[in-house]
Every structure is written in structure tokens, then in C-alpha cells.
Amino acid sequence: MMGKLEQPELPVRHLPALAIVAGISWALVIGMVIGVDLARGPNLLSPLHLIFHGMALLTGIITFWPLERWLGLPGLTVEGGLGVWLLLTTIAIVPAPTGTLLDPPDMPVYALILFAVFLCVAALVRPVIAVLSRRWLALKAWALDNRRVRREAYEVGLFAAATLALAALRILDPIKLIALVMILVLVEIIFLSFIGVESTG
């Protein structure tokens, strides 16, 4: 029911404590990325690496799970947790690419980074879009349409990944960025025009 979507599933009073826990987790995992040379480890499944993988995955989960519960955004924890783990793992363990996106040895690395950036950015902006929609959109059917919120978050994630891809190809410039924005805005307008809102019944 619509009333159910309007009520947060997680009490707001719990959010500060969860934010502190997430901040501590981020500090620890970033400290490992900076302070430990995981890329040169003798065994990528060593206890140290397994600890890092667990912390990276846990960091993503405790970052996005409260937001998923609070705002009623299904799938946010899975997408955000996977994106955070993949991005941190790629940065910490996979050797950085030295060529362009089209250089065969570096293509798999760029593919991992682009996919991780897409997931992370989409997961980060999805709660923001949801909150702004519910606060400012007068049409409740649109304001509470989680399908639209997810789609628009994916579009922002796609924009971030496409921007990074253009930079990796070394052809990034303001004209291409503007064209990319216009394409995504046009796509969203088409979706809003021809696809109905998600049922809240």
C-alpha cells in the first residue's frame, strides 16, 4: 500500500549510530588500502586478503543496508555492497592500468573499474533521488515510484562510468560531456512519457 511506502522501515534515531559504525569501517578498510601492499601479497587468498575482502564487503553492507531499510529501496544493499567490494578490491589488489581502455592487457581492469563505478555511483545517488522525490514532487505516484528512482540512479551511474571510459580513451572533453548529459536526459524523458509509474497497491 502507498501508506506503507511512506513510513520508514528503520527508525531515524538509529541512523546516527549506524553512520558512525559505517564511518569506522570505511576508515579501517581505506587504511588497509593505503597502508598494506595487498597487490604484492604471496597469496591472494591469504588470511590478510580474506580479512580485507570481508571488511570491504561488510563496509558496503553497513553503508547501504540502513538506507535500504529506512527508505524502502529494495536491492540497494546488494548493488552497493557489490560495487564497494569490487571497487576497493580492484584498487587495492589489481595492478593499475597503464594504457588506454582499448589496450588488450588493460581492458579487463578497466571493465572491472567501470562496472564498480557504475554500481557505486548508482547506489550512492539512489537514496538522494528517493529523498528529493518524496520531498519535492507533488505527484505522489511519481514521488513513490521506486522503479523510476532506480532507473534514474542507473542513469547517473552510467554517466559516471561513461565519463570515466571517455577519460580512459583520452578523448574526454566538455562537448562530449554535454552530449552525454543530453542523451541521458532525453532517454529519461522518453521513459517518463511512455512508461507508467510503479504500482503501489
XYZ file of N, CA, C and O in Angstrom:
804
model
N 0.836 -1.193 0.000
C 0.000 0.000 0.000
C 0.867 1.238 0.000
O 2.003 1.226 0.456
N 0.295 2.363 -0.458
C 1.049 3.596 -0.530
C 1.476 4.046 0.847
O 2.581 4.537 1.049
N 0.618 3.874 1.842
C 0.966 4.296 3.189
C 2.177 3.566 3.711
O 2.973 4.104 4.461
N 2.337 2.322 3.328
C 3.479 1.559 3.777
C 4.773 2.121 3.236
O 5.803 2.160 3.912
N 4.764 2.580 1.985
C 5.962 3.138 1.393
C 6.340 4.466 2.035
O 7.497 4.850 2.027
N 5.373 5.162 2.584
C 5.659 6.463 3.153
C 6.281 6.355 4.540
O 6.840 7.307 5.058
N 6.211 5.171 5.179
C 6.730 5.007 6.514
C 8.111 4.373 6.459
O 8.306 3.337 5.822
N 9.108 4.963 7.113
C 10.429 4.355 7.122
C 10.412 3.041 7.879
O 9.776 2.920 8.916
N 11.115 2.031 7.351
C 11.162 0.738 7.994
C 12.220 0.691 9.087
O 12.264 -0.248 9.873
N 13.105 1.661 9.137
C 14.140 1.715 10.148
C 14.003 3.036 10.891
O 13.991 4.096 10.270
N 13.895 3.022 12.235
C 13.731 4.270 12.979
C 14.872 5.244 12.722
O 16.043 4.849 12.678
N 14.544 6.502 12.555
C 15.549 7.521 12.252
C 16.568 7.632 13.380
O 17.744 7.923 13.139
N 16.153 7.355 14.605
C 17.066 7.519 15.744
C 18.247 6.547 15.684
O 19.268 6.764 16.339
N 18.108 5.469 14.917
C 19.189 4.501 14.797
C 20.232 4.910 13.760
O 21.337 4.360 13.752
N 19.892 5.833 12.890
C 20.776 6.173 11.779
C 22.112 6.768 12.220
O 23.155 6.422 11.655
N 22.170 7.694 13.215
C 23.478 8.229 13.620
C 24.454 7.152 14.088
O 25.637 7.171 13.731
N 23.964 6.204 14.901
C 24.841 5.136 15.377
C 25.339 4.274 14.224
O 26.525 3.913 14.156
N 24.441 3.954 13.299
C 24.839 3.161 12.141
C 25.816 3.930 11.253
O 26.730 3.334 10.671
N 25.634 5.255 11.159
C 26.554 6.071 10.368
C 27.946 6.066 10.994
O 28.962 6.034 10.279
N 28.023 6.088 12.314
C 29.321 6.040 12.998
C 30.017 4.707 12.733
O 31.221 4.656 12.434
N 29.251 3.620 12.823
C 29.817 2.299 12.548
C 30.325 2.222 11.108
O 31.420 1.704 10.841
N 29.543 2.743 10.176
C 29.962 2.745 8.771
C 31.218 3.584 8.579
O 32.129 3.203 7.830
N 31.294 4.735 9.261
C 32.477 5.583 9.153
C 33.725 4.888 9.664
O 34.805 4.983 9.052
N 33.604 4.184 10.796
C 34.745 3.440 11.330
C 35.174 2.350 10.361
O 36.373 2.141 10.115
N 34.196 1.653 9.790
C 34.513 0.592 8.835
C 35.224 1.149 7.605
O 36.196 0.565 7.117
N 34.738 2.293 7.109
C 35.395 2.923 5.966
C 36.824 3.321 6.306
O 37.747 3.146 5.497
N 37.041 3.878 7.497
C 38.391 4.287 7.901
C 39.332 3.087 7.947
O 40.486 3.164 7.491
N 38.840 1.970 8.469
C 39.681 0.776 8.573
C 40.032 0.207 7.200
O 41.188 -0.121 6.931
N 39.028 0.098 6.335
C 39.291 -0.521 5.036
C 40.145 0.395 4.162
O 41.024 -0.074 3.421
N 39.936 1.710 4.238
C 40.788 2.635 3.482
C 42.212 2.613 4.030
O 43.185 2.708 3.279
N 42.336 2.470 5.360
C 43.665 2.336 5.949
C 44.396 1.123 5.417
O 45.612 1.172 5.173
N 43.670 0.015 5.202
C 44.299 -1.175 4.624
C 44.696 -0.937 3.178
O 45.767 -1.377 2.740
N 43.840 -0.238 2.424
C 44.165 0.042 1.024
C 45.437 0.886 0.927
O 46.308 0.635 0.083
N 45.563 1.879 1.817
C 46.703 2.783 1.763
C 47.952 2.182 2.403
O 49.062 2.315 1.884
N 47.756 1.519 3.528
C 48.910 1.104 4.320
C 49.429 -0.294 4.061
O 50.531 -0.631 4.515
N 48.672 -1.139 3.371
C 49.090 -2.520 3.139
C 49.199 -2.764 1.644
O 48.274 -2.448 0.892
N 50.341 -3.323 1.223
C 50.547 -3.606 -0.204
C 49.932 -4.961 -0.524
O 50.618 -5.976 -0.595
N 48.619 -4.952 -0.731
C 47.912 -6.204 -0.994
C 48.186 -6.753 -2.382
O 48.059 -7.948 -2.623
N 48.586 -5.883 -3.297
C 48.812 -6.326 -4.677
C 50.024 -7.241 -4.794
O 50.114 -8.038 -5.726
N 50.973 -7.143 -3.860
C 52.192 -7.944 -3.933
C 52.190 -9.089 -2.940
O 53.221 -9.669 -2.648
N 51.036 -9.389 -2.404
C 50.951 -10.490 -1.459
C 51.280 -11.814 -2.118
O 50.993 -12.024 -3.302
N 51.877 -12.739 -1.365
C 52.244 -14.038 -1.952
C 51.036 -14.897 -2.312
O 51.122 -15.763 -3.156
N 49.918 -14.638 -1.659
C 48.725 -15.453 -1.885
C 47.504 -14.560 -1.766
O 47.246 -13.991 -0.703
N 46.761 -14.422 -2.856
C 45.603 -13.545 -2.855
C 44.467 -14.071 -1.994
O 43.466 -13.380 -1.799
N 44.599 -15.297 -1.492
C 43.617 -15.850 -0.560
C 44.245 -16.063 0.818
O 43.791 -16.900 1.602
N 45.289 -15.306 1.105
C 45.921 -15.376 2.422
C 44.977 -14.815 3.473
O 44.003 -14.127 3.150
N 45.237 -15.088 4.756
C 44.372 -14.531 5.811
C 44.217 -13.017 5.724
O 43.124 -12.491 5.951
N 45.300 -12.304 5.383
C 45.219 -10.854 5.275
C 44.276 -10.429 4.157
O 43.463 -9.508 4.320
N 44.371 -11.124 3.022
C 43.481 -10.801 1.910
C 42.033 -11.149 2.236
O 41.113 -10.404 1.873
N 41.819 -12.265 2.907
C 40.464 -12.639 3.276
C 39.862 -11.636 4.257
O 38.672 -11.303 4.172
N 40.692 -11.128 5.175
C 40.227 -10.087 6.096
C 39.824 -8.835 5.319
O 38.789 -8.213 5.580
N 40.662 -8.469 4.343
C 40.353 -7.289 3.534
C 39.056 -7.483 2.757
O 38.194 -6.580 2.725
N 38.888 -8.638 2.121
C 37.656 -8.904 1.357
C 36.438 -8.817 2.272
O 35.407 -8.223 1.906
N 36.549 -9.411 3.462
C 35.436 -9.374 4.399
C 35.115 -7.956 4.855
O 33.936 -7.574 4.930
N 36.153 -7.163 5.138
C 35.925 -5.791 5.578
C 35.340 -4.943 4.459
O 34.457 -4.112 4.696
N 35.828 -5.147 3.231
C 35.309 -4.372 2.100
C 33.836 -4.681 1.869
O 33.017 -3.778 1.646
N 33.481 -5.965 1.938
C 32.080 -6.350 1.745
C 31.215 -5.848 2.896
O 30.115 -5.319 2.676
N 31.717 -5.978 4.121
C 30.964 -5.512 5.286
C 30.757 -4.005 5.243
O 29.688 -3.500 5.616
N 31.773 -3.284 4.792
C 31.661 -1.822 4.695
C 30.524 -1.422 3.766
O 29.728 -0.526 4.083
N 30.442 -2.078 2.619
C 29.347 -1.772 1.697
C 27.993 -2.107 2.280
O 27.032 -1.343 2.118
N 27.918 -3.232 2.974
C 26.630 -3.656 3.531
C 26.152 -2.691 4.607
O 24.992 -2.245 4.593
N 27.034 -2.344 5.555
C 26.584 -1.476 6.647
C 26.425 -0.027 6.186
O 25.836 0.789 6.905
N 26.931 0.286 5.006
C 26.692 1.625 4.445
C 25.304 1.718 3.832
O 24.574 2.700 4.048
N 24.907 0.692 3.092
C 23.674 0.790 2.316
C 22.475 0.091 2.951
O 21.334 0.433 2.623
N 22.696 -0.879 3.835
C 21.556 -1.573 4.436
C 20.633 -0.632 5.213
O 19.412 -0.706 5.057
N 21.180 0.271 6.053
C 20.261 1.186 6.756
C 19.447 2.052 5.808
O 18.267 2.329 6.063
N 20.054 2.486 4.703
C 19.335 3.319 3.747
C 18.256 2.518 3.033
O 17.154 3.026 2.780
N 18.564 1.269 2.710
C 17.550 0.417 2.068
C 16.356 0.215 2.998
O 15.196 0.313 2.575
N 16.629 -0.062 4.267
C 15.556 -0.292 5.225
C 14.778 0.989 5.515
O 13.550 0.965 5.635
N 15.487 2.094 5.649
C 14.853 3.359 6.019
C 13.961 3.890 4.906
O 12.838 4.343 5.139
N 14.459 3.815 3.667
C 13.746 4.408 2.543
C 12.930 3.392 1.741
O 12.212 3.788 0.826
N 13.060 2.115 2.059
C 12.321 1.110 1.303
C 12.789 0.999 -0.129
O 11.985 1.076 -1.058
N 14.109 0.812 -0.323
C 14.698 0.724 -1.661
C 15.254 -0.682 -1.865
O 16.425 -0.944 -1.571
N 14.464 -1.602 -2.346
C 14.910 -2.996 -2.470
C 16.100 -3.141 -3.410
O 16.166 -2.506 -4.465
N 17.047 -3.975 -3.004
C 18.219 -4.243 -3.830
C 19.374 -3.291 -3.628
O 20.466 -3.521 -4.167
N 19.178 -2.229 -2.855
C 20.238 -1.237 -2.686
C 21.467 -1.834 -2.000
O 22.602 -1.557 -2.397
N 21.252 -2.660 -0.982
C 22.381 -3.247 -0.253
C 23.200 -4.162 -1.147
O 24.438 -4.138 -1.102
N 22.526 -4.972 -1.953
C 23.233 -5.898 -2.837
C 24.068 -5.127 -3.853
O 25.263 -5.398 -4.044
N 23.462 -4.137 -4.504
C 24.173 -3.381 -5.533
C 25.299 -2.547 -4.924
O 26.419 -2.532 -5.436
N 24.987 -1.843 -3.824
C 26.011 -1.021 -3.200
C 27.121 -1.842 -2.584
O 28.301 -1.497 -2.714
N 26.761 -2.939 -1.918
C 27.788 -3.790 -1.316
C 28.703 -4.400 -2.359
O 29.931 -4.417 -2.190
N 28.122 -4.892 -3.447
C 28.934 -5.466 -4.522
C 29.816 -4.405 -5.164
O 30.996 -4.641 -5.444
N 29.246 -3.227 -5.398
C 30.023 -2.154 -6.019
C 31.191 -1.714 -5.152
O 32.311 -1.543 -5.650
N 30.950 -1.528 -3.859
C 32.016 -1.106 -2.944
C 33.102 -2.173 -2.865
O 34.302 -1.872 -2.941
N 32.691 -3.435 -2.701
C 33.683 -4.517 -2.621
C 34.514 -4.600 -3.898
O 35.743 -4.711 -3.851
N 33.854 -4.532 -5.042
C 34.562 -4.651 -6.311
C 35.505 -3.479 -6.529
O 36.649 -3.652 -6.969
N 35.059 -2.262 -6.189
C 35.906 -1.091 -6.384
C 37.117 -1.130 -5.461
O 38.254 -0.897 -5.902
N 36.899 -1.417 -4.176
C 38.018 -1.468 -3.227
C 38.985 -2.591 -3.577
O 40.212 -2.410 -3.494
N 38.453 -3.734 -3.968
C 39.320 -4.856 -4.334
C 40.149 -4.543 -5.572
O 41.351 -4.837 -5.632
N 39.528 -3.911 -6.555
C 40.255 -3.557 -7.774
C 41.358 -2.543 -7.477
O 42.484 -2.673 -7.971
N 41.046 -1.542 -6.662
C 42.035 -0.525 -6.327
C 43.183 -1.112 -5.523
O 44.362 -0.797 -5.764
N 42.866 -1.980 -4.570
C 43.877 -2.472 -3.639
C 44.719 -3.609 -4.200
O 45.911 -3.718 -3.862
N 44.149 -4.462 -5.038
C 44.824 -5.696 -5.426
C 45.214 -5.739 -6.894
O 46.297 -6.197 -7.247
N 44.342 -5.257 -7.776
C 44.616 -5.344 -9.218
C 45.595 -4.239 -9.625
O 45.386 -3.074 -9.280
N 46.670 -4.579 -10.330
C 47.612 -3.536 -10.792
C 46.911 -2.488 -11.649
O 46.058 -2.811 -12.474
N 47.268 -1.242 -11.429
C 46.638 -0.139 -12.154
C 46.966 -0.213 -13.643
O 48.086 -0.548 -14.020
N 45.997 0.089 -14.501
C 46.264 0.076 -15.949
C 47.224 1.192 -16.340
O 47.231 2.257 -15.726
N 48.009 0.930 -17.358
C 48.979 1.923 -17.830
C 48.637 2.441 -19.219
O 49.161 3.476 -19.629
N 47.783 1.740 -19.933
C 47.421 2.163 -21.281
C 46.011 2.721 -21.323
O 45.429 3.104 -20.301
N 45.456 2.746 -22.508
C 44.084 3.237 -22.679
C 43.099 2.093 -22.536
O 43.479 0.925 -22.385
N 41.832 2.433 -22.611
C 40.771 1.443 -22.447
C 40.835 0.355 -23.506
O 40.433 -0.789 -23.261
N 41.340 0.673 -24.688
C 41.357 -0.284 -25.792
C 42.628 -1.121 -25.843
O 42.762 -1.975 -26.730
N 43.559 -0.907 -24.923
C 44.760 -1.748 -24.878
C 44.389 -3.108 -24.297
O 43.894 -3.184 -23.159
N 44.595 -4.205 -25.039
C 44.133 -5.530 -24.590
C 44.546 -5.907 -23.166
O 43.712 -6.429 -22.423
N 45.790 -5.664 -22.733
C 46.130 -6.084 -21.361
C 45.354 -5.329 -20.288
O 45.166 -5.845 -19.181
N 44.925 -4.112 -20.593
C 44.262 -3.281 -19.592
C 42.743 -3.311 -19.673
O 42.070 -2.794 -18.771
N 42.185 -3.892 -20.723
C 40.726 -3.885 -20.891
C 39.981 -4.551 -19.732
O 38.979 -4.013 -19.247
N 40.439 -5.726 -19.240
C 39.710 -6.331 -18.113
C 39.719 -5.465 -16.859
O 38.719 -5.406 -16.131
N 40.830 -4.783 -16.604
C 40.920 -3.918 -15.426
C 39.957 -2.749 -15.554
O 39.216 -2.419 -14.616
N 39.961 -2.125 -16.726
C 39.029 -1.019 -16.952
C 37.576 -1.487 -16.845
O 36.718 -0.776 -16.310
N 37.290 -2.689 -17.349
C 35.929 -3.212 -17.281
C 35.487 -3.368 -15.824
O 34.357 -3.006 -15.463
N 36.368 -3.902 -14.969
C 36.053 -4.043 -13.547
C 35.816 -2.683 -12.901
O 34.862 -2.495 -12.138
N 36.694 -1.734 -13.209
C 36.569 -0.407 -12.606
C 35.283 0.281 -13.060
O 34.562 0.872 -12.245
N 34.995 0.208 -14.347
C 33.795 0.859 -14.871
C 32.530 0.261 -14.260
O 31.598 0.986 -13.884
N 32.497 -1.057 -14.146
C 31.314 -1.708 -13.558
C 31.184 -1.339 -12.079
O 30.081 -1.063 -11.590
N 32.317 -1.305 -11.376
C 32.292 -0.944 -9.957
C 31.852 0.502 -9.772
O 31.057 0.807 -8.866
N 32.347 1.399 -10.603
C 31.953 2.803 -10.507
C 30.467 2.956 -10.800
O 29.752 3.702 -10.110
N 29.976 2.247 -11.813
C 28.549 2.299 -12.137
C 27.700 1.888 -10.934
O 26.752 2.584 -10.547
N 28.046 0.749 -10.312
C 27.271 0.265 -9.180
C 27.360 1.207 -7.987
O 26.352 1.506 -7.334
N 28.574 1.673 -7.682
C 28.768 2.542 -6.514
C 28.026 3.865 -6.668
O 27.326 4.308 -5.748
N 28.183 4.500 -7.811
C 27.532 5.790 -8.020
C 26.017 5.639 -8.019
O 25.300 6.443 -7.404
N 25.521 4.614 -8.695
C 24.076 4.389 -8.717
C 23.531 4.158 -7.309
O 22.470 4.679 -6.943
N 24.271 3.383 -6.508
C 23.816 3.114 -5.141
C 23.883 4.359 -4.278
O 23.033 4.569 -3.408
N 24.878 5.203 -4.498
C 25.014 6.422 -3.693
C 23.926 7.444 -4.000
O 23.411 8.100 -3.096
N 23.580 7.594 -5.271
C 22.615 8.636 -5.630
C 21.172 8.174 -5.498
O 20.266 9.005 -5.422
N 20.959 6.859 -5.450
C 19.577 6.367 -5.374
C 18.844 6.850 -4.122
O 17.701 7.327 -4.220
N 19.448 6.790 -2.916
C 18.757 7.353 -1.748
C 18.527 8.854 -1.861
O 17.493 9.365 -1.407
N 19.473 9.564 -2.475
C 19.329 11.013 -2.640
C 18.133 11.322 -3.535
O 17.299 12.190 -3.227
N 18.026 10.602 -4.656
C 16.901 10.807 -5.571
C 15.592 10.470 -4.871
O 14.582 11.178 -5.034
N 15.586 9.390 -4.090
C 14.362 8.986 -3.396
C 13.913 10.049 -2.406
O 12.728 10.404 -2.350
N 14.849 10.574 -1.621
C 14.501 11.588 -0.625
C 14.014 12.864 -1.297
O 12.988 13.451 -0.899
N 14.723 13.321 -2.319
C 14.318 14.540 -3.018
C 12.961 14.361 -3.697
O 12.139 15.283 -3.710
N 12.729 13.186 -4.261
C 11.452 12.936 -4.933
C 10.307 12.995 -3.936
O 9.269 13.626 -4.199
N 10.469 12.343 -2.801
C 9.390 12.302 -1.829
C 9.159 13.654 -1.159
O 8.076 13.924 -0.658
N 10.184 14.483 -1.177
C 10.046 15.794 -0.546
C 9.493 16.845 -1.497
O 8.717 17.724 -1.082
N 9.888 16.777 -2.770
C 9.591 17.889 -3.673
C 8.597 17.568 -4.777
O 7.997 18.502 -5.329
N 8.413 16.312 -5.146
C 7.469 16.006 -6.234
C 6.042 16.048 -5.708
O 5.701 15.358 -4.747
N 5.215 16.847 -6.363
C 3.828 16.983 -5.923
C 3.002 15.751 -6.286
O 2.078 15.386 -5.566
N 3.329 15.117 -7.400
C 2.591 13.938 -7.837
C 3.091 12.729 -7.052
O 4.204 12.246 -7.263
N 2.282 12.229 -6.105
C 2.711 11.159 -5.223
C 3.042 9.874 -5.975
O 3.913 9.107 -5.565
N 2.315 9.635 -7.060
C 2.586 8.416 -7.825
C 4.016 8.403 -8.347
O 4.663 7.354 -8.393
N 4.527 9.552 -8.748
C 5.919 9.652 -9.187
C 6.860 9.691 -7.999
O 7.933 9.091 -8.025
N 6.475 10.403 -6.951
C 7.352 10.554 -5.789
C 7.659 9.207 -5.141
O 8.756 9.006 -4.612
N 6.707 8.280 -5.177
C 6.870 6.980 -4.526
C 7.175 5.860 -5.500
O 7.108 4.686 -5.145
N 7.525 6.215 -6.725
C 7.803 5.213 -7.755
C 9.260 4.755 -7.641
O 10.178 5.413 -8.143
N 9.494 3.633 -6.977
C 10.854 3.128 -6.798
C 11.494 2.695 -8.111
O 12.721 2.726 -8.246
N 10.674 2.291 -9.071
C 11.227 1.908 -10.370
C 11.856 3.109 -11.064
O 12.947 3.003 -11.641
N 11.198 4.269 -10.989
C 11.763 5.481 -11.579
C 13.034 5.892 -10.846
O 14.036 6.264 -11.476
N 13.014 5.820 -9.527
C 14.191 6.185 -8.741
C 15.379 5.300 -9.106
O 16.497 5.785 -9.306
N 15.128 3.987 -9.222
C 16.203 3.062 -9.590
C 16.735 3.367 -10.987
O 17.949 3.378 -11.211
N 15.822 3.622 -11.917
C 16.239 3.899 -13.292
C 17.085 5.165 -13.365
O 18.131 5.189 -14.023
N 16.656 6.219 -12.677
C 17.412 7.468 -12.711
C 18.767 7.315 -12.019
O 19.762 7.925 -12.445
N 18.818 6.508 -10.971
C 20.105 6.244 -10.333
C 21.039 5.500 -11.289
O 22.238 5.797 -11.367
N 20.485 4.544 -12.032
C 21.303 3.830 -13.024
C 21.807 4.791 -14.100
O 22.938 4.647 -14.587
N 20.981 5.742 -14.469
C 21.401 6.706 -15.488
C 22.567 7.559 -14.986
O 23.515 7.835 -15.739
N 22.509 7.967 -13.719
C 23.626 8.725 -13.156
C 24.876 7.843 -13.078
O 25.985 8.289 -13.386
N 24.699 6.578 -12.662
C 25.837 5.662 -12.635
C 26.426 5.434 -14.004
O 27.653 5.368 -14.174
N 25.555 5.334 -15.012
C 26.022 5.170 -16.390
C 26.788 6.404 -16.845
O 27.811 6.293 -17.541
N 26.303 7.582 -16.453
C 27.022 8.810 -16.809
C 28.415 8.819 -16.206
O 29.399 9.164 -16.881
N 28.544 8.432 -14.933
C 29.856 8.402 -14.288
C 30.781 7.396 -14.968
O 31.959 7.694 -15.227
N 30.256 6.200 -15.270
C 31.081 5.186 -15.917
C 31.470 5.608 -17.335
O 32.610 5.393 -17.768
N 30.531 6.220 -18.067
C 30.837 6.669 -19.428
C 31.866 7.787 -19.417
O 32.754 7.846 -20.284
N 31.768 8.684 -18.433
C 32.763 9.755 -18.312
C 34.146 9.176 -18.061
O 35.146 9.597 -18.666
N 34.218 8.190 -17.159
C 35.495 7.539 -16.887
C 36.014 6.802 -18.115
O 37.219 6.805 -18.384
N 35.103 6.181 -18.885
C 35.522 5.477 -20.101
C 36.100 6.445 -21.126
O 37.116 6.157 -21.765
N 35.456 7.601 -21.277
C 35.980 8.604 -22.205
C 37.353 9.091 -21.755
O 38.245 9.316 -22.583
N 37.515 9.247 -20.431
C 38.823 9.657 -19.917
C 39.862 8.576 -20.168
O 41.018 8.871 -20.509
N 39.471 7.304 -20.008
C 40.396 6.203 -20.254
C 40.773 6.100 -21.723
O 41.872 5.641 -22.064
N 39.868 6.535 -22.594
C 40.172 6.571 -24.027
C 40.943 7.827 -24.420
O 41.346 7.978 -25.570
N 41.053 8.739 -23.434
C 41.759 10.018 -23.616
C 41.099 10.881 -24.693
O 41.771 11.541 -25.492
N 39.763 10.855 -24.696
C 39.008 11.689 -25.635
C 37.950 12.505 -24.891
O 36.986 12.972 -25.501
N 38.123 12.656 -23.586
C 37.142 13.393 -22.793
C 37.276 14.884 -23.035
O 38.371 15.436 -22.992
N 36.149 15.548 -23.302
C 36.126 16.999 -23.441
C 34.723 17.493 -23.087
O 33.779 16.706 -23.004
N 34.556 18.802 -22.842
C 33.250 19.327 -22.406
C 32.115 19.045 -23.393
O 30.975 18.809 -22.974
N 32.401 19.065 -24.678
C 31.344 18.827 -25.669
C 30.788 17.414 -25.539
O 29.562 17.207 -25.571
N 31.658 16.438 -25.348
C 31.196 15.058 -25.195
C 30.418 14.895 -23.896
O 29.436 14.143 -23.846
N 30.836 15.575 -22.843
C 30.100 15.501 -21.584
C 28.688 16.071 -21.731
O 27.713 15.487 -21.252
N 28.589 17.210 -22.395
C 27.277 17.830 -22.616
C 26.399 16.931 -23.467
O 25.199 16.748 -23.181
N 26.982 16.345 -24.511
C 26.215 15.437 -25.370
C 25.732 14.221 -24.586
O 24.584 13.777 -24.746
N 26.576 13.702 -23.710
C 26.200 12.541 -22.900
C 25.054 12.887 -21.958
O 24.100 12.114 -21.808
N 25.128 14.058 -21.338
C 24.049 14.502 -20.448
C 22.744 14.635 -21.219
O 21.678 14.190 -20.758
N 22.802 15.246 -22.391
C 21.597 15.445 -23.190
C 20.982 14.109 -23.595
O 19.761 13.948 -23.599
N 21.821 13.139 -23.947
C 21.312 11.819 -24.340
C 20.577 11.164 -23.169
O 19.466 10.642 -23.319
N 21.182 11.213 -21.976
C 20.565 10.583 -20.814
C 19.284 11.298 -20.404
O 18.299 10.656 -20.013
N 19.272 12.622 -20.492
C 18.055 13.373 -20.178
C 16.949 13.014 -21.168
O 15.785 12.819 -20.785
N 17.299 12.919 -22.443
C 16.314 12.551 -23.458
C 15.771 11.147 -23.214
O 14.554 10.911 -23.339
N 16.643 10.217 -22.854
C 16.207 8.858 -22.559
C 15.235 8.850 -21.390
O 14.199 8.173 -21.424
N 15.545 9.625 -20.346
C 14.653 9.673 -19.186
C 13.305 10.297 -19.537
O 12.258 9.845 -19.063
N 13.317 11.326 -20.365
C 12.051 11.933 -20.798
C 11.202 10.926 -21.556
O 9.978 10.840 -21.371
N 11.839 10.126 -22.402
C 11.110 9.100 -23.153
C 10.510 8.068 -22.198
O 9.354 7.672 -22.332
N 11.299 7.647 -21.204
C 10.783 6.695 -20.221
C 9.589 7.274 -19.476
O 8.572 6.602 -19.275
N 9.708 8.526 -19.035
C 8.620 9.147 -18.287
C 7.370 9.317 -19.147
O 6.247 9.304 -18.632
N 7.562 9.478 -20.442
C 6.429 9.708 -21.342
C 5.688 8.427 -21.683
O 4.463 8.435 -21.818
N 6.415 7.312 -21.797
C 5.799 6.107 -22.334
C 5.677 4.971 -21.334
O 5.017 3.969 -21.619
N 6.309 5.090 -20.167
C 6.242 4.024 -19.172
C 5.518 4.540 -17.944
O 5.855 5.600 -17.411
N 4.534 3.812 -17.471
C 3.766 4.230 -16.314
C 4.566 4.100 -15.036
O 5.656 3.546 -14.996
N 3.985 4.626 -13.954
C 4.638 4.554 -12.660
C 4.437 3.161 -12.073
O 3.557 2.416 -12.461
N 5.299 2.838 -11.111
C 5.228 1.546 -10.439
C 3.986 1.479 -9.572
O 3.661 2.425 -8.881
N 3.315 0.356 -9.611
C 2.117 0.192 -8.795
C 2.464 0.178 -7.323
O 3.443 -0.444 -6.913
N 1.678 0.918 -6.520
C 1.904 0.939 -5.079
C 0.771 0.268 -4.343
O 0.647 0.380 -3.135
N -0.042 -0.418 -5.068
C -1.162 -1.094 -4.452
C -0.811 -2.417 -3.833
O 0.222 -2.959 -4.054
